[in-house]
Coordinates of C-alpha atoms in Angstrom, one line a residue:
Chain A
M1 CA 6.5 -4.7 0.5
L2 CA 8.5 -4.8 -3.3
E3 CA 11.4 -2.3 -3.5
I4 CA 13.1 -2.1 -7.0
R5 CA 15.9 0.0 -7.3
G6 CA 17.9 1.1 -10.6
L7 CA 16.8 -2.0 -12.5
D8 CA 17.9 -2.4 -16.1
A9 CA 16.8 -5.1 -17.9
G10 CA 16.0 -6.6 -21.4
Y11 CA 16.4 -9.5 -24.0
G12 CA 20.3 -10.0 -24.5
D13 CA 21.5 -7.0 -26.3
L14 CA 18.0 -5.2 -26.2
K15 CA 17.8 -3.1 -23.4
V16 CA 14.3 -2.5 -22.3
L17 CA 14.1 -1.2 -18.8
W18 CA 16.5 1.6 -17.7
D19 CA 16.7 2.6 -14.2
V20 CA 13.5 1.6 -12.9
T21 CA 13.1 2.3 -9.2
L22 CA 9.4 1.4 -7.9
D23 CA 7.7 0.6 -4.8
V24 CA 4.9 -1.7 -4.2
R25 CA 3.3 -0.8 -0.5
E26 CA 1.7 -3.8 1.3
K27 CA -2.2 -4.4 1.0
E28 CA -2.2 -1.5 -1.6
V29 CA -2.9 -1.6 -5.5
T30 CA -0.4 -0.5 -7.4
A31 CA -0.7 0.1 -11.1
V32 CA 2.1 0.5 -14.0
L33 CA 0.7 2.2 -17.0
G34 CA 2.2 3.2 -20.4
P35 CA 1.8 2.3 -24.0
N36 CA 2.9 -0.6 -25.9
G37 CA 6.4 -1.5 -25.7
A38 CA 6.8 0.5 -22.5
G39 CA 8.3 -2.4 -21.0
K40 CA 5.5 -2.8 -18.5
T41 CA 5.8 -6.8 -19.4
T42 CA 9.2 -7.1 -19.3
L43 CA 9.2 -5.4 -15.7
L44 CA 6.6 -8.2 -14.5
K45 CA 9.0 -10.8 -16.1
T46 CA 11.8 -9.5 -14.3
I47 CA 10.1 -9.5 -10.8
S48 CA 9.2 -12.9 -11.5
G49 CA 12.4 -14.2 -12.4
L50 CA 11.8 -15.0 -16.1
I51 CA 14.4 -12.3 -16.9
K52 CA 17.7 -11.9 -15.2
P53 CA 18.2 -8.1 -14.9
N54 CA 21.7 -6.2 -15.9
S55 CA 21.8 -4.4 -12.8
G56 CA 19.7 -3.1 -10.2
E57 CA 17.9 -4.7 -7.0
I58 CA 14.7 -6.3 -6.4
R59 CA 13.8 -6.8 -2.6
F60 CA 10.8 -8.6 -1.4
L61 CA 10.0 -8.4 2.4
G62 CA 13.0 -6.9 2.8
K63 CA 14.9 -9.6 1.1
E64 CA 17.1 -9.6 -2.0
I65 CA 15.5 -12.0 -4.6
N66 CA 17.8 -11.4 -7.5
K67 CA 19.2 -14.6 -7.4
L68 CA 16.0 -16.6 -6.9
K69 CA 14.7 -18.8 -9.8
S70 CA 10.9 -18.0 -11.0
F71 CA 9.5 -21.1 -9.1
E72 CA 11.2 -19.9 -5.9
R73 CA 9.9 -16.5 -6.3
V74 CA 6.4 -18.2 -6.6
R75 CA 7.2 -20.2 -3.0
Q76 CA 7.6 -16.5 -1.6
G77 CA 4.4 -15.8 -2.9
I78 CA 5.3 -13.4 -5.8
V79 CA 2.7 -14.7 -8.4
Q80 CA 2.3 -13.0 -12.0
I81 CA -1.1 -13.9 -14.0
P82 CA 0.7 -13.7 -17.4
E83 CA -0.7 -11.3 -20.0
G84 CA -3.5 -12.9 -22.7
R85 CA -4.3 -15.6 -20.4
Q86 CA -1.9 -18.2 -20.9
L87 CA -3.9 -21.1 -19.8
F88 CA -2.8 -25.0 -20.2
P89 CA -5.5 -25.2 -23.1
Q90 CA -5.9 -28.9 -23.1
L91 CA -6.3 -29.4 -19.2
T92 CA -9.5 -28.8 -17.8
V93 CA -10.6 -26.2 -16.0
V94 CA -10.3 -27.7 -12.3
E95 CA -6.9 -28.9 -13.4
N96 CA -5.6 -25.5 -14.4
L97 CA -6.6 -24.2 -11.1
E98 CA -5.0 -27.1 -9.3
L99 CA -1.5 -26.4 -10.9
G100 CA -1.9 -22.9 -9.9
A101 CA -1.5 -24.5 -6.2
Y102 CA 1.8 -26.5 -7.3
T103 CA 3.7 -24.9 -4.5
K104 CA 3.7 -26.8 -1.5
N105 CA 2.4 -24.2 0.8
A106 CA -0.3 -23.5 -1.5
R107 CA -1.1 -27.2 -2.1
K108 CA -1.6 -27.8 1.8
R109 CA -4.7 -25.4 1.2
L110 CA -6.0 -26.6 -2.0
K111 CA -9.4 -27.2 -1.3
E112 CA -10.1 -24.0 0.7
S113 CA -8.5 -22.1 -2.2
L114 CA -10.7 -24.0 -4.7
E115 CA -13.8 -23.1 -2.5
N116 CA -12.6 -19.4 -2.6
V117 CA -12.2 -19.3 -6.4
F118 CA -15.4 -21.3 -7.1
Q119 CA -17.3 -18.4 -4.8
L120 CA -15.3 -15.7 -6.5
F121 CA -16.5 -17.1 -10.1
P122 CA -19.5 -19.6 -10.0
I123 CA -19.1 -20.2 -13.6
L124 CA -16.0 -22.0 -13.1
K125 CA -17.7 -24.3 -10.8
E126 CA -20.2 -25.1 -13.5
R127 CA -17.4 -25.6 -16.1
R128 CA -15.1 -27.3 -13.9
N129 CA -14.4 -30.5 -15.9
Q130 CA -14.3 -28.7 -19.5
S131 CA -10.8 -28.1 -21.2
A132 CA -9.9 -24.4 -20.8
S133 CA -9.8 -23.9 -24.6
T134 CA -13.5 -24.2 -24.5
L135 CA -14.2 -21.0 -22.5
S136 CA -15.3 -17.8 -23.6
G137 CA -12.6 -15.0 -23.4
G138 CA -14.2 -13.5 -20.1
E139 CA -14.3 -17.0 -18.5
Q140 CA -10.7 -17.8 -19.6
Q141 CA -9.6 -14.5 -17.9
M142 CA -11.7 -15.5 -14.7
L143 CA -9.7 -18.7 -14.8
A144 CA -6.5 -17.2 -15.4
I145 CA -7.2 -14.9 -11.9
G146 CA -8.5 -18.0 -10.3
R147 CA -5.3 -19.8 -11.3
G148 CA -3.3 -17.2 -9.9
L149 CA -5.4 -16.9 -6.7
M150 CA -4.9 -20.7 -6.2
A151 CA -1.0 -20.0 -5.3
T152 CA -1.8 -18.1 -2.3
P153 CA -0.1 -15.0 -3.6
V154 CA 1.3 -12.5 -1.0
L155 CA 1.8 -10.1 -4.1
L156 CA -0.2 -10.7 -7.1
M157 CA 0.8 -9.4 -10.5
L158 CA -1.5 -8.8 -13.0
D159 CA -0.5 -8.2 -16.6
E160 CA -3.2 -6.4 -18.7
P161 CA -6.6 -8.4 -17.2
S162 CA -8.7 -6.3 -19.1
L163 CA -7.0 -7.1 -22.4
G164 CA -9.6 -8.1 -25.4
L165 CA -12.5 -7.9 -22.8
A166 CA -15.8 -6.6 -23.6
P167 CA -16.0 -3.1 -21.9
K168 CA -19.2 -4.4 -19.4
L169 CA -16.8 -7.4 -18.6
V170 CA -13.9 -4.8 -18.0
L171 CA -16.1 -3.1 -15.4
S172 CA -17.0 -6.3 -13.2
L173 CA -13.3 -7.4 -13.9
F174 CA -12.1 -4.2 -12.0
D175 CA -14.9 -4.9 -9.3
T176 CA -13.3 -8.4 -8.8
I177 CA -10.0 -7.0 -8.6
K178 CA -10.8 -4.5 -6.0
E179 CA -12.5 -7.4 -4.1
I180 CA -9.1 -9.5 -4.3
N181 CA -7.2 -6.6 -3.0
R182 CA -9.8 -6.1 -0.1
S183 CA -9.2 -9.6 1.1
G184 CA -5.7 -8.5 1.7
I185 CA -3.8 -9.5 -1.2
T186 CA -1.4 -6.7 -2.5
L187 CA -1.4 -6.0 -6.1
L188 CA 0.9 -4.7 -9.2
L189 CA -1.5 -4.0 -11.8
V190 CA -0.2 -3.4 -15.5
E191 CA -2.6 -1.9 -17.6
Q192 CA -3.4 0.0 -20.7
N193 CA -7.2 0.8 -19.8
V194 CA -5.5 3.8 -17.9
A195 CA -9.0 5.2 -16.2
S196 CA -10.3 1.8 -15.0
A197 CA -6.9 1.1 -13.5
L198 CA -6.5 4.5 -11.9
S199 CA -9.8 4.2 -10.6
I200 CA -8.9 1.1 -8.2
A201 CA -5.1 2.1 -7.8
D202 CA -3.6 3.6 -4.4
Q203 CA -0.2 4.3 -6.0
A204 CA 0.6 4.4 -10.0
Y205 CA 3.9 4.5 -12.1
V206 CA 3.8 6.0 -15.6
L207 CA 6.7 3.8 -18.0
E208 CA 7.2 5.1 -21.1
N209 CA 10.3 4.0 -23.2
G210 CA 11.5 1.9 -20.4
R211 CA 11.7 4.9 -17.9
V212 CA 9.4 5.6 -15.0
I213 CA 8.2 9.1 -16.3
M214 CA 5.6 10.0 -13.5
K215 CA 4.3 8.6 -10.5
G216 CA 1.8 9.7 -7.9
K217 CA -1.4 8.6 -6.3
G218 CA -4.0 7.0 -8.3
A219 CA -6.6 9.6 -8.1
E220 CA -3.9 12.4 -8.7
L221 CA -2.5 11.0 -11.6
L222 CA -6.0 10.7 -13.1
N223 CA -6.7 14.3 -12.9
D224 CA -3.1 14.9 -14.4
P225 CA -3.2 17.0 -17.5
Y226 CA -0.2 15.0 -19.4
V227 CA -2.0 11.7 -18.5
K228 CA -5.4 12.9 -19.2
K229 CA -4.1 13.9 -22.6
A230 CA -2.0 11.0 -23.4
Y231 CA -3.8 8.4 -22.0
V232 CA -7.4 8.9 -21.0
G233 CA -8.7 10.6 -24.1
L234 CA -10.0 13.6 -22.7
Chain B
M1 CA -4.5 -17.5 -50.0
K2 CA -8.2 -18.4 -49.6
S3 CA -9.6 -20.6 -52.0
R4 CA -13.0 -18.8 -54.0
I5 CA -15.5 -21.3 -52.5
S6 CA -14.6 -21.8 -49.0
L7 CA -16.9 -24.3 -46.9
P8 CA -16.8 -23.5 -43.1
K9 CA -14.2 -25.0 -41.3
S10 CA -16.2 -28.0 -39.8
I11 CA -17.6 -29.1 -42.9
T12 CA -14.5 -29.3 -44.7
S13 CA -13.0 -31.0 -41.7
R14 CA -15.9 -33.8 -41.5
L15 CA -15.5 -34.0 -45.6
K16 CA -11.8 -34.9 -45.0
L17 CA -12.5 -37.4 -42.1
A18 CA -15.6 -39.0 -44.2
V19 CA -13.5 -39.5 -47.4
S20 CA -10.7 -40.8 -45.5
I21 CA -12.6 -43.3 -43.9
I22 CA -14.1 -44.1 -47.5
V23 CA -10.9 -44.5 -48.7
I24 CA -9.6 -46.7 -45.8
A25 CA -12.8 -48.9 -45.8
A26 CA -12.3 -49.3 -49.8
I27 CA -8.7 -50.5 -49.3
C28 CA -9.5 -53.2 -46.6
L29 CA -12.6 -54.2 -48.8
S30 CA -10.6 -54.7 -52.1
F31 CA -8.0 -56.3 -49.9
Y32 CA -10.3 -58.7 -48.1
Y33 CA -11.7 -59.7 -51.8
Y34 CA -8.3 -60.0 -53.2
L35 CA -7.5 -62.3 -50.6
G36 CA -10.9 -64.2 -51.2
L37 CA -9.7 -64.7 -54.6
R38 CA -6.5 -66.3 -53.7
G39 CA -8.1 -68.5 -50.9
E40 CA -6.1 -67.1 -48.2
L41 CA -8.7 -65.8 -45.8
G42 CA -7.4 -68.2 -43.3
N43 CA -4.4 -66.4 -42.9
L44 CA -5.8 -63.0 -41.9
P45 CA -6.5 -63.9 -38.0
P46 CA -2.9 -65.0 -37.3
I47 CA -1.3 -62.2 -39.1
L48 CA -3.6 -59.7 -37.5
V49 CA -2.7 -61.3 -34.2
S50 CA 0.9 -61.3 -34.6
G51 CA 0.9 -57.6 -35.8
I52 CA -0.8 -56.3 -32.5
L53 CA 1.5 -58.6 -30.4
V54 CA 4.7 -56.6 -32.1
G55 CA 2.4 -53.2 -31.9
G56 CA 2.3 -53.1 -28.3
L57 CA 6.1 -53.3 -28.1
Y58 CA 6.4 -50.5 -30.8
G59 CA 3.9 -48.5 -28.5
L60 CA 6.0 -48.9 -25.2
V61 CA 9.1 -47.7 -26.9
A62 CA 7.2 -44.9 -28.5
V63 CA 5.2 -43.9 -24.8
G64 CA 8.9 -42.9 -23.9
V65 CA 10.1 -40.8 -26.6
S66 CA 6.2 -39.2 -27.0
I67 CA 6.5 -38.0 -23.2
I68 CA 10.2 -36.6 -23.8
L69 CA 9.1 -35.1 -26.9
G70 CA 6.0 -33.7 -25.3
V71 CA 7.6 -32.0 -22.3
M72 CA 10.9 -30.8 -23.9
R73 CA 10.2 -30.9 -27.7
V74 CA 13.6 -32.8 -27.9
I75 CA 13.7 -35.5 -30.2
N76 CA 15.4 -38.0 -28.0
L77 CA 17.6 -39.7 -30.8
C78 CA 19.6 -41.9 -28.5
H79 CA 16.2 -43.8 -27.3
G80 CA 17.2 -46.7 -29.1
E81 CA 20.5 -47.0 -27.6
L82 CA 18.8 -46.7 -24.0
L83 CA 16.9 -49.2 -25.1
V84 CA 19.7 -51.7 -25.9
L85 CA 21.3 -50.8 -23.0
G86 CA 18.3 -51.7 -20.8
G87 CA 18.3 -55.2 -23.0
F88 CA 21.8 -55.7 -21.8
F89 CA 21.1 -55.3 -18.1
T90 CA 18.1 -57.5 -18.2
F91 CA 20.4 -60.2 -20.1
W92 CA 23.1 -60.2 -17.5
A93 CA 20.8 -60.3 -14.6
V94 CA 19.2 -63.4 -16.0
N95 CA 22.6 -64.9 -16.9
F96 CA 23.4 -64.3 -13.3
G97 CA 20.3 -66.5 -12.5
L98 CA 17.6 -63.9 -11.9
D99 CA 14.2 -64.1 -13.4
P100 CA 13.7 -62.2 -16.7
F101 CA 10.7 -60.8 -15.3
L102 CA 12.3 -60.0 -11.9
A103 CA 15.3 -58.4 -14.1
M104 CA 13.5 -55.9 -15.7
P105 CA 12.2 -53.4 -12.6
I106 CA 16.3 -53.6 -12.2
A107 CA 17.0 -52.4 -15.7
F108 CA 14.6 -49.9 -15.3
I109 CA 15.7 -48.4 -12.0
I110 CA 19.0 -48.4 -13.6
L111 CA 18.2 -46.7 -17.2
F112 CA 15.8 -44.5 -14.7
V113 CA 19.3 -43.3 -13.1
L114 CA 21.0 -42.9 -16.2
G115 CA 18.1 -40.9 -17.6
L116 CA 18.3 -38.5 -14.8
A117 CA 22.2 -38.3 -15.2
L118 CA 22.0 -37.7 -18.9
Q119 CA 19.6 -35.0 -18.4
S120 CA 20.7 -33.3 -15.7
F121 CA 24.2 -32.7 -16.6
I122 CA 23.9 -33.0 -20.6
I123 CA 20.8 -32.1 -22.0
N124 CA 19.2 -29.4 -19.2
P125 CA 22.2 -27.1 -19.5
L126 CA 21.7 -27.0 -23.4
L127 CA 18.0 -26.2 -23.4
K128 CA 18.4 -22.6 -23.0
Y129 CA 20.0 -22.5 -26.1
G130 CA 17.2 -23.4 -28.2
L131 CA 16.3 -27.1 -29.3
N132 CA 18.7 -27.7 -31.8
P133 CA 21.8 -28.6 -29.1
P134 CA 19.8 -31.0 -27.1
V135 CA 18.5 -33.0 -30.0
L136 CA 22.2 -32.8 -31.7
V137 CA 23.6 -34.0 -28.0
T138 CA 21.2 -37.0 -27.8
F139 CA 22.4 -37.8 -31.4
G140 CA 26.2 -37.7 -30.3
V141 CA 25.1 -39.7 -27.3
A142 CA 23.4 -42.3 -29.4
L143 CA 26.7 -42.6 -31.5
A144 CA 28.6 -42.8 -28.4
F145 CA 26.4 -45.4 -26.7
Q146 CA 26.3 -47.7 -29.6
N147 CA 30.1 -47.5 -30.5
I148 CA 30.9 -48.3 -26.6
M149 CA 28.4 -51.2 -26.5
L150 CA 30.1 -52.5 -29.8
L151 CA 33.5 -52.1 -28.4
L152 CA 32.9 -53.6 -25.2
W153 CA 30.3 -56.3 -25.7
T154 CA 30.6 -57.1 -29.3
P155 CA 28.1 -56.9 -32.0
D156 CA 26.9 -60.5 -31.2
V157 CA 23.1 -60.9 -31.4
R158 CA 21.7 -62.0 -28.2
I159 CA 18.6 -63.6 -26.6
I160 CA 17.0 -63.4 -23.4
H161 CA 16.0 -66.7 -22.3
T162 CA 12.9 -67.3 -20.0
A163 CA 10.7 -70.3 -18.6
I164 CA 8.0 -69.7 -21.0
S165 CA 10.1 -69.1 -23.9
D166 CA 9.2 -72.4 -25.2
I167 CA 5.4 -72.2 -24.8
N168 CA 2.8 -71.4 -27.6
L169 CA -0.7 -70.9 -26.7
Q170 CA -3.2 -72.5 -29.2
I171 CA -6.3 -70.4 -29.7
S172 CA -8.6 -71.8 -32.5
G173 CA -5.9 -73.1 -34.8
I174 CA -3.6 -70.0 -34.2
S175 CA -0.4 -70.8 -32.5
I176 CA 0.8 -67.8 -30.4
P177 CA 4.3 -67.5 -28.6
M178 CA 3.4 -67.1 -25.0
T179 CA 6.2 -64.6 -24.6
R180 CA 4.9 -62.1 -27.1
V181 CA 1.3 -62.2 -25.1
V182 CA 3.1 -61.3 -21.8
A183 CA 5.2 -59.1 -23.3
L184 CA 2.0 -57.3 -25.0
L185 CA 0.4 -57.4 -21.6
I186 CA 3.1 -55.6 -19.9
A187 CA 3.5 -53.1 -22.5
L188 CA -0.2 -52.1 -21.8
V189 CA 0.2 -52.4 -18.1
L190 CA 3.2 -49.9 -18.4
A191 CA 1.7 -47.6 -20.7
Y192 CA -1.7 -47.3 -18.5
L193 CA 0.3 -46.6 -15.6
T194 CA 2.3 -44.0 -17.2
R195 CA -1.3 -42.4 -18.2
L196 CA -2.5 -42.7 -14.9
F197 CA 0.6 -40.9 -13.6
L198 CA 0.0 -38.4 -16.0
V199 CA -3.5 -37.8 -15.3
K200 CA -3.8 -38.5 -11.6
T201 CA -0.7 -37.1 -9.8
F202 CA 0.3 -33.5 -9.3
F203 CA 3.3 -34.3 -10.8
G204 CA 2.2 -35.8 -14.1
K205 CA -0.2 -32.6 -14.4
A206 CA 3.0 -30.4 -13.9
L207 CA 4.5 -32.7 -17.0
R208 CA 1.6 -31.9 -19.3
A209 CA 1.6 -27.9 -18.1
I210 CA 5.0 -27.8 -19.3
S211 CA 4.0 -29.8 -22.6
Q212 CA 1.9 -27.0 -23.6
N213 CA 3.5 -24.0 -22.1
S214 CA 6.6 -24.4 -20.4
E215 CA 6.9 -20.6 -19.3
V216 CA 3.7 -20.4 -17.5
A217 CA 4.4 -23.6 -15.9
L218 CA 7.4 -21.6 -14.2
L219 CA 5.1 -19.0 -13.1
M220 CA 3.0 -21.5 -11.5
G221 CA 5.9 -22.2 -9.5
I222 CA 6.8 -25.6 -11.0
D223 CA 10.7 -26.3 -11.1
T224 CA 10.3 -27.4 -14.6
S225 CA 14.2 -28.3 -15.1
R226 CA 13.7 -30.7 -12.2
V227 CA 10.5 -32.0 -14.2
N228 CA 12.4 -32.2 -17.0
I229 CA 14.9 -34.7 -15.2
F230 CA 12.1 -37.0 -14.0
C231 CA 10.6 -37.1 -17.5
Y232 CA 13.6 -38.3 -19.2
G233 CA 14.5 -40.7 -16.5
L234 CA 10.8 -42.1 -16.7
G235 CA 11.3 -42.6 -20.6
A236 CA 14.8 -44.0 -20.3
G237 CA 13.2 -46.4 -17.8
L238 CA 10.2 -47.4 -20.0
A239 CA 12.8 -47.7 -23.0
A240 CA 14.8 -50.3 -20.6
V241 CA 11.8 -52.8 -20.3
A242 CA 10.8 -52.1 -24.0
G243 CA 14.6 -53.1 -24.6
S244 CA 14.4 -56.2 -22.5
L245 CA 11.0 -57.4 -23.9
I246 CA 12.5 -57.1 -27.1
G247 CA 15.3 -59.4 -26.1
I248 CA 13.0 -61.8 -25.0
V249 CA 10.4 -61.7 -27.8
F250 CA 12.7 -61.1 -30.8
S251 CA 16.7 -60.4 -30.1
F252 CA 18.9 -57.5 -29.6
S253 CA 22.8 -56.3 -30.2
P254 CA 23.9 -52.8 -30.1
V255 CA 23.1 -51.7 -33.6
I256 CA 19.3 -52.5 -33.4
G257 CA 18.7 -49.3 -31.3
G258 CA 18.3 -46.8 -34.5
P259 CA 15.2 -48.7 -36.2
Y260 CA 13.5 -48.6 -33.3
M261 CA 13.5 -45.1 -32.5
H262 CA 13.0 -44.3 -36.0
K263 CA 9.6 -46.7 -35.6
A264 CA 8.8 -45.1 -32.5
F265 CA 9.1 -41.6 -33.8
A266 CA 7.0 -42.8 -36.8
V267 CA 4.2 -43.6 -33.8
V268 CA 4.5 -40.9 -32.0
V269 CA 4.0 -38.7 -35.3
L270 CA 0.9 -40.9 -35.7
G271 CA -0.6 -41.1 -32.4
G272 CA 0.1 -37.5 -31.4
M273 CA 2.9 -36.2 -29.5
G274 CA 2.6 -36.6 -25.3
N275 CA -0.1 -38.7 -26.2
V276 CA 0.0 -42.0 -24.6
I277 CA -3.0 -43.8 -25.8
G278 CA -2.2 -42.5 -28.8
A279 CA 1.4 -44.2 -29.0
V280 CA -0.1 -47.6 -28.2
V281 CA -2.8 -47.2 -30.7
G282 CA -0.2 -45.9 -33.2
G283 CA 2.2 -48.6 -32.3
I284 CA -0.8 -51.3 -32.9
I285 CA -1.5 -49.8 -36.4
L286 CA 2.3 -49.7 -37.4
G287 CA 2.7 -53.3 -36.2
V288 CA -0.2 -54.8 -38.2
S289 CA 0.6 -52.9 -41.3
E290 CA 4.3 -53.9 -41.1
T291 CA 3.0 -57.8 -40.6
F292 CA 0.8 -57.2 -43.5
A293 CA 3.6 -56.0 -45.6
S294 CA 5.9 -58.3 -45.0
W295 CA 3.4 -61.0 -45.5
L296 CA 2.4 -59.7 -49.0
L297 CA 5.6 -58.2 -50.3
G298 CA 8.5 -60.1 -48.2
G299 CA 10.2 -59.3 -45.1
G300 CA 12.4 -56.6 -46.8
Y301 CA 9.7 -54.5 -47.2
T302 CA 8.3 -53.9 -43.5
N303 CA 10.8 -51.0 -42.8
A304 CA 9.6 -49.2 -46.0
V305 CA 5.7 -49.7 -44.8
A306 CA 6.7 -48.0 -41.2
Y307 CA 8.3 -45.0 -43.3
L308 CA 5.5 -44.7 -45.8
I309 CA 3.1 -44.5 -43.1
F310 CA 5.1 -42.1 -41.2
I311 CA 5.6 -39.7 -44.3
L312 CA 1.7 -40.1 -45.5
V313 CA 1.0 -38.8 -41.8
L314 CA 3.1 -36.3 -42.2
I315 CA 1.2 -34.8 -45.3
I316 CA -2.2 -35.5 -44.6
K317 CA -2.5 -34.9 -40.7
P318 CA 0.8 -33.8 -39.3
T319 CA -0.5 -33.4 -35.6
G320 CA -1.6 -37.3 -35.4
I321 CA -4.6 -39.1 -36.2
F322 CA -6.0 -38.4 -32.8
A323 CA -5.6 -34.7 -32.6
K324 CA -8.8 -32.5 -32.3

């Protein structure tokens, strides 16, 4: 579904990604793992169009999307849930969700999507008219995911969704992510919580210093000695 | 560095609030007694009224500055010149035989379109270089517009005459010019509509989203540069109406734009960036303080008071008096 070939990208003179090649297959969960500063967020930002690649190719559903602007990529169904929630703090829960459905196609299905999100996260319905800044960390993450779902994504990219959550919340979060995937949405998951991410991932890539150093099936990588030693801590 | 005795934040902020309320109340009370001693209490209502009426206009100018600043973080330094230009269009339309209150929507539309053009061709392309270039370019536009207007249309002071210009309302002994009342009403209605637009429509919500986090707004599929363009057009259109009202209530010339822009900026700081209600209330506070100052200290001090308030707010509560 998403094919990335020989991607080089960075910020100005600072090159972060080196010759990254990566595939996201339809209906699957693809995980990108790696330490801080490996370039995971840069990769997602480049796919979203917030960063222009220096070279390489990004194809989505068979079409090259390198030239498309961010909002055009969202219209195609590439939706990113950014790291650290990044809600609109002074807007209410409902307003945040509505903005998720800003594109024309998503707006047509606004009511339906809203019902779905409220079904997935009933607490958000209770808090619908509160401003987003008053939510707890876990609720904010639910809102961030809900806002992403409102865009009716084809490919949903999650950047460190477990960041800053209590261990118990992390477990239910990954259940939710799996549930979203089962509903037919393809996922690209960036995580530092390697064990949890690999447990739900079909395919996984390990990114270090801006290069893909390893790839394989989720379960395979979970048992890989290097991954175990470097990331799972066993 | 933390102070040794650190109170919880909620208590200190409440303490601050209580102290400021007491100080303001004390100032008002002593002022009231001072007037009572001088036997001039009767002057209080008309000054208050005229302050509120002027303040509504300041508020309308500030609403435009506020949304542009809120969305793009760009201080629109040519807002005053856009305002004067709007005044000119209404002035000509009136000379042409049109009713001023019909001419205003036309001025709004012309300035709206001009605003779209300014944003698309001059400001938007510079936004990617940080905030300084776009602010500087609005300063350049201000200088260019002011001098072109001076060159083409002379520095003469102009007044827009209306059918209600000579009518005064008499309310319990106070004489109020009809035009000022109508101007206040128009300013309030426009501010209200702007707020309604920001709160109720999808586009307005997108505008507020950009003001809070423009990168994520992009990720929501919002075409931020298009919203920026519309936002600037709206600000320019509102400036045109404000300029027309200033031409009706007072007078205008190519050089009055700057001071109005400065005052609007003070009002925006007072009321909080991107806050429409704050802009209107801030405008009225500024208007009332100015009229009081000019009555007590003489007309030359009105601007001094405006900037004094501006500086005080920046020192005491830089996020505006309505910020949580």
